[in-house]
């Protein structure tokens, strides 16, 4: 079934709200925002944050409770990795810092779930440039 324009707008709106919720949570847990919706020739990164000596490239997924796990496909992981390499080069990030790729899954709040946000650290690995 094809998505209508209204469905796409609703999905985009839900994604933006999920990104804001993820960002608020990250900031409250001591992370500092470096970039939001960073676009590069090879892909896009939802959030780039730093905590201490670690740069974290975050993919944010909004999902229904019964939906799939939200893990980016291998092709999406490569695009995010390419964008991360460009971010590191463009912003002259020190090679002494550590890098990590995280997945933050957000589901609609229900009374049955204790926390509608899940932060999966080191969700996948990316070959350094």
PDB file of C-alpha atoms in Angstrom:
ATOM      1  CA  UNK A   1       0.000   0.000   0.000  1.00  0.00           C
ATOM      2  CA  UNK A   2       1.330   3.416  -0.968  1.00  0.00           C
ATOM      3  CA  UNK A   3       1.782   6.132   1.595  1.00  0.00           C
ATOM      4  CA  UNK A   4      -0.248   9.262   1.051  1.00  0.00           C
ATOM      5  CA  UNK A   5       1.267  12.720   1.358  1.00  0.00           C
ATOM      6  CA  UNK A   6      -0.594  13.154   4.663  1.00  0.00           C
ATOM      7  CA  UNK A   7       0.897   9.877   5.951  1.00  0.00           C
ATOM      8  CA  UNK A   8       4.395  11.043   5.011  1.00  0.00           C
ATOM      9  CA  UNK A   9       3.846  14.388   6.752  1.00  0.00           C
ATOM     10  CA  UNK A  10       2.600  12.587   9.869  1.00  0.00           C
ATOM     11  CA  UNK A  11       5.616  10.255   9.855  1.00  0.00           C
ATOM     12  CA  UNK A  12       7.979  13.224   9.430  1.00  0.00           C
ATOM     13  CA  UNK A  13       6.271  15.056  12.291  1.00  0.00           C
ATOM     14  CA  UNK A  14       6.540  11.986  14.539  1.00  0.00           C
ATOM     15  CA  UNK A  15      10.230  11.630  13.623  1.00  0.00           C
ATOM     16  CA  UNK A  16      10.988  15.237  14.512  1.00  0.00           C
ATOM     17  CA  UNK A  17       9.190  14.936  17.851  1.00  0.00           C
ATOM     18  CA  UNK A  18      11.086  11.710  18.594  1.00  0.00           C
ATOM     19  CA  UNK A  19      14.397  13.424  17.772  1.00  0.00           C
ATOM     20  CA  UNK A  20      13.554  16.294  20.128  1.00  0.00           C
ATOM     21  CA  UNK A  21      12.648  13.834  22.893  1.00  0.00           C
ATOM     22  CA  UNK A  22      15.898  11.916  22.327  1.00  0.00           C
ATOM     23  CA  UNK A  23      17.891  15.152  22.356  1.00  0.00           C
ATOM     24  CA  UNK A  24      16.242  16.308  25.594  1.00  0.00           C
ATOM     25  CA  UNK A  25      17.058  12.971  27.217  1.00  0.00           C
ATOM     26  CA  UNK A  26      20.673  13.058  25.998  1.00  0.00           C
ATOM     27  CA  UNK A  27      21.199  16.626  27.244  1.00  0.00           C
ATOM     28  CA  UNK A  28      19.680  15.716  30.624  1.00  0.00           C
ATOM     29  CA  UNK A  29      22.151  12.822  30.884  1.00  0.00           C
ATOM     30  CA  UNK A  30      25.220  14.997  30.307  1.00  0.00           C
ATOM     31  CA  UNK A  31      25.643  14.964  26.528  1.00  0.00           C
ATOM     32  CA  UNK A  32      26.379  18.116  24.518  1.00  0.00           C
ATOM     33  CA  UNK A  33      24.767  18.626  21.112  1.00  0.00           C
ATOM     34  CA  UNK A  34      27.205  19.055  18.222  1.00  0.00           C
ATOM     35  CA  UNK A  35      24.749  18.723  15.316  1.00  0.00           C
ATOM     36  CA  UNK A  36      21.131  17.897  14.618  1.00  0.00           C
ATOM     37  CA  UNK A  37      19.996  16.399  11.311  1.00  0.00           C
ATOM     38  CA  UNK A  38      23.494  16.626   9.908  1.00  0.00           C
ATOM     39  CA  UNK A  39      23.340  16.182   6.130  1.00  0.00           C
ATOM     40  CA  UNK A  40      26.290  14.965   4.119  1.00  0.00           C
ATOM     41  CA  UNK A  41      26.681  13.826   0.537  1.00  0.00           C
ATOM     42  CA  UNK A  42      26.425  10.196   1.607  1.00  0.00           C
ATOM     43  CA  UNK A  43      23.642  10.359   4.184  1.00  0.00           C
ATOM     44  CA  UNK A  44      22.162  12.011   7.241  1.00  0.00           C
ATOM     45  CA  UNK A  45      22.768  11.677  10.971  1.00  0.00           C
ATOM     46  CA  UNK A  46      19.867  12.470  13.289  1.00  0.00           C
ATOM     47  CA  UNK A  47      21.965  13.635  16.265  1.00  0.00           C
ATOM     48  CA  UNK A  48      25.670  14.107  16.898  1.00  0.00           C
ATOM     49  CA  UNK A  49      26.496  14.543  20.578  1.00  0.00           C
ATOM     50  CA  UNK A  50      29.561  14.492  22.756  1.00  0.00           C
ATOM     51  CA  UNK A  51      30.028  13.233  26.271  1.00  0.00           C
ATOM     52  CA  UNK A  52      33.520  13.488  27.651  1.00  0.00           C
ATOM     53  CA  UNK A  53      35.941  12.074  25.101  1.00  0.00           C
ATOM     54  CA  UNK A  54      33.296  10.237  23.066  1.00  0.00           C
ATOM     55  CA  UNK A  55      31.553  11.517  19.936  1.00  0.00           C
ATOM     56  CA  UNK A  56      28.235   9.718  19.500  1.00  0.00           C
ATOM     57  CA  UNK A  57      26.389   9.486  16.199  1.00  0.00           C
ATOM     58  CA  UNK A  58      22.745   8.734  17.031  1.00  0.00           C
ATOM     59  CA  UNK A  59      20.041   7.301  14.833  1.00  0.00           C
ATOM     60  CA  UNK A  60      16.596   7.980  16.296  1.00  0.00           C
ATOM     61  CA  UNK A  61      13.693   5.690  15.428  1.00  0.00           C
ATOM     62  CA  UNK A  62      10.070   6.246  16.336  1.00  0.00           C
ATOM     63  CA  UNK A  63       8.228   2.950  16.384  1.00  0.00           C
ATOM     64  CA  UNK A  64       4.976   1.447  17.432  1.00  0.00           C
ATOM     65  CA  UNK A  65       5.259  -0.958  20.396  1.00  0.00           C
ATOM     66  CA  UNK A  66       4.569  -3.989  18.187  1.00  0.00           C
ATOM     67  CA  UNK A  67       6.827  -2.748  15.371  1.00  0.00           C
ATOM     68  CA  UNK A  68      10.202  -4.056  14.280  1.00  0.00           C
ATOM     69  CA  UNK A  69      13.352  -3.367  16.291  1.00  0.00           C
ATOM     70  CA  UNK A  70      14.166  -0.171  14.387  1.00  0.00           C
ATOM     71  CA  UNK A  71      17.745  -1.184  13.645  1.00  0.00           C
ATOM     72  CA  UNK A  72      19.011   0.578  10.499  1.00  0.00           C
ATOM     73  CA  UNK A  73      19.592  -1.713   7.534  1.00  0.00           C
ATOM     74  CA  UNK A  74      23.207  -2.391   6.500  1.00  0.00           C
ATOM     75  CA  UNK A  75      22.787   0.142   3.660  1.00  0.00           C
ATOM     76  CA  UNK A  76      21.483   2.778   6.103  1.00  0.00           C
ATOM     77  CA  UNK A  77      24.356   2.017   8.473  1.00  0.00           C
ATOM     78  CA  UNK A  78      26.836   2.609   5.619  1.00  0.00           C
ATOM     79  CA  UNK A  79      25.181   5.947   4.764  1.00  0.00           C
ATOM     80  CA  UNK A  80      25.293   7.044   8.414  1.00  0.00           C
ATOM     81  CA  UNK A  81      28.920   5.905   8.612  1.00  0.00           C
ATOM     82  CA  UNK A  82      29.809   7.909   5.476  1.00  0.00           C
ATOM     83  CA  UNK A  83      28.106  10.990   6.922  1.00  0.00           C
ATOM     84  CA  UNK A  84      30.009  10.489  10.196  1.00  0.00           C
ATOM     85  CA  UNK A  85      33.325  10.341   8.329  1.00  0.00           C
ATOM     86  CA  UNK A  86      32.449  13.590   6.564  1.00  0.00           C
ATOM     87  CA  UNK A  87      31.422  15.199   9.876  1.00  0.00           C
ATOM     88  CA  UNK A  88      34.736  14.214  11.482  1.00  0.00           C
ATOM     89  CA  UNK A  89      36.744  15.593   8.549  1.00  0.00           C
ATOM     90  CA  UNK A  90      34.733  18.786   8.108  1.00  0.00           C
ATOM     91  CA  UNK A  91      34.792  19.677  11.812  1.00  0.00           C
ATOM     92  CA  UNK A  92      38.448  18.698  12.370  1.00  0.00           C
ATOM     93  CA  UNK A  93      37.556  16.321  15.194  1.00  0.00           C
ATOM     94  CA  UNK A  94      40.605  15.082  17.085  1.00  0.00           C
ATOM     95  CA  UNK A  95      41.627  11.508  16.239  1.00  0.00           C
ATOM     96  CA  UNK A  96      42.219  11.022  19.975  1.00  0.00           C
ATOM     97  CA  UNK A  97      38.468  10.986  20.624  1.00  0.00           C
ATOM     98  CA  UNK A  98      36.411   7.807  20.598  1.00  0.00           C
ATOM     99  CA  UNK A  99      33.427   7.360  18.277  1.00  0.00           C
ATOM    100  CA  UNK A 100      30.266   5.379  18.746  1.00  0.00           C
ATOM    101  CA  UNK A 101      27.077   4.667  16.798  1.00  0.00           C
ATOM    102  CA  UNK A 102      23.969   4.509  18.964  1.00  0.00           C
ATOM    103  CA  UNK A 103      20.324   3.775  18.285  1.00  0.00           C
ATOM    104  CA  UNK A 104      17.608   5.514  20.267  1.00  0.00           C
ATOM    105  CA  UNK A 105      14.172   3.936  19.914  1.00  0.00           C
ATOM    106  CA  UNK A 106      11.131   5.853  21.009  1.00  0.00           C
ATOM    107  CA  UNK A 107       7.664   4.370  21.142  1.00  0.00           C
ATOM    108  CA  UNK A 108       4.349   6.009  21.978  1.00  0.00           C
ATOM    109  CA  UNK A 109       3.802   6.197  25.709  1.00  0.00           C
ATOM    110  CA  UNK A 110       1.571   3.526  27.180  1.00  0.00           C
ATOM    111  CA  UNK A 111       0.904   2.778  30.820  1.00  0.00           C
ATOM    112  CA  UNK A 112       2.264  -0.737  30.316  1.00  0.00           C
ATOM    113  CA  UNK A 113       5.737   0.483  29.361  1.00  0.00           C
ATOM    114  CA  UNK A 114       8.007   1.855  32.043  1.00  0.00           C
ATOM    115  CA  UNK A 115      10.092   3.925  29.630  1.00  0.00           C
ATOM    116  CA  UNK A 116       9.125   4.725  26.034  1.00  0.00           C
ATOM    117  CA  UNK A 117      12.790   5.495  25.207  1.00  0.00           C
ATOM    118  CA  UNK A 118      15.511   2.877  24.733  1.00  0.00           C
ATOM    119  CA  UNK A 119      19.141   3.895  24.200  1.00  0.00           C
ATOM    120  CA  UNK A 120      21.216   1.141  22.610  1.00  0.00           C
ATOM    121  CA  UNK A 121      24.877   2.080  22.908  1.00  0.00           C
ATOM    122  CA  UNK A 122      27.271   0.755  20.274  1.00  0.00           C
ATOM    123  CA  UNK A 123      24.305  -0.436  18.221  1.00  0.00           C
ATOM    124  CA  UNK A 124      26.603  -1.115  15.264  1.00  0.00           C
ATOM    125  CA  UNK A 125      30.224  -0.741  14.335  1.00  0.00           C
ATOM    126  CA  UNK A 126      31.650   1.429  11.592  1.00  0.00           C
ATOM    127  CA  UNK A 127      35.020   1.032   9.930  1.00  0.00           C
ATOM    128  CA  UNK A 128      37.127   4.161  10.574  1.00  0.00           C
ATOM    129  CA  UNK A 129      37.985   6.322   7.566  1.00  0.00           C
TER     130      UNK A 129
END
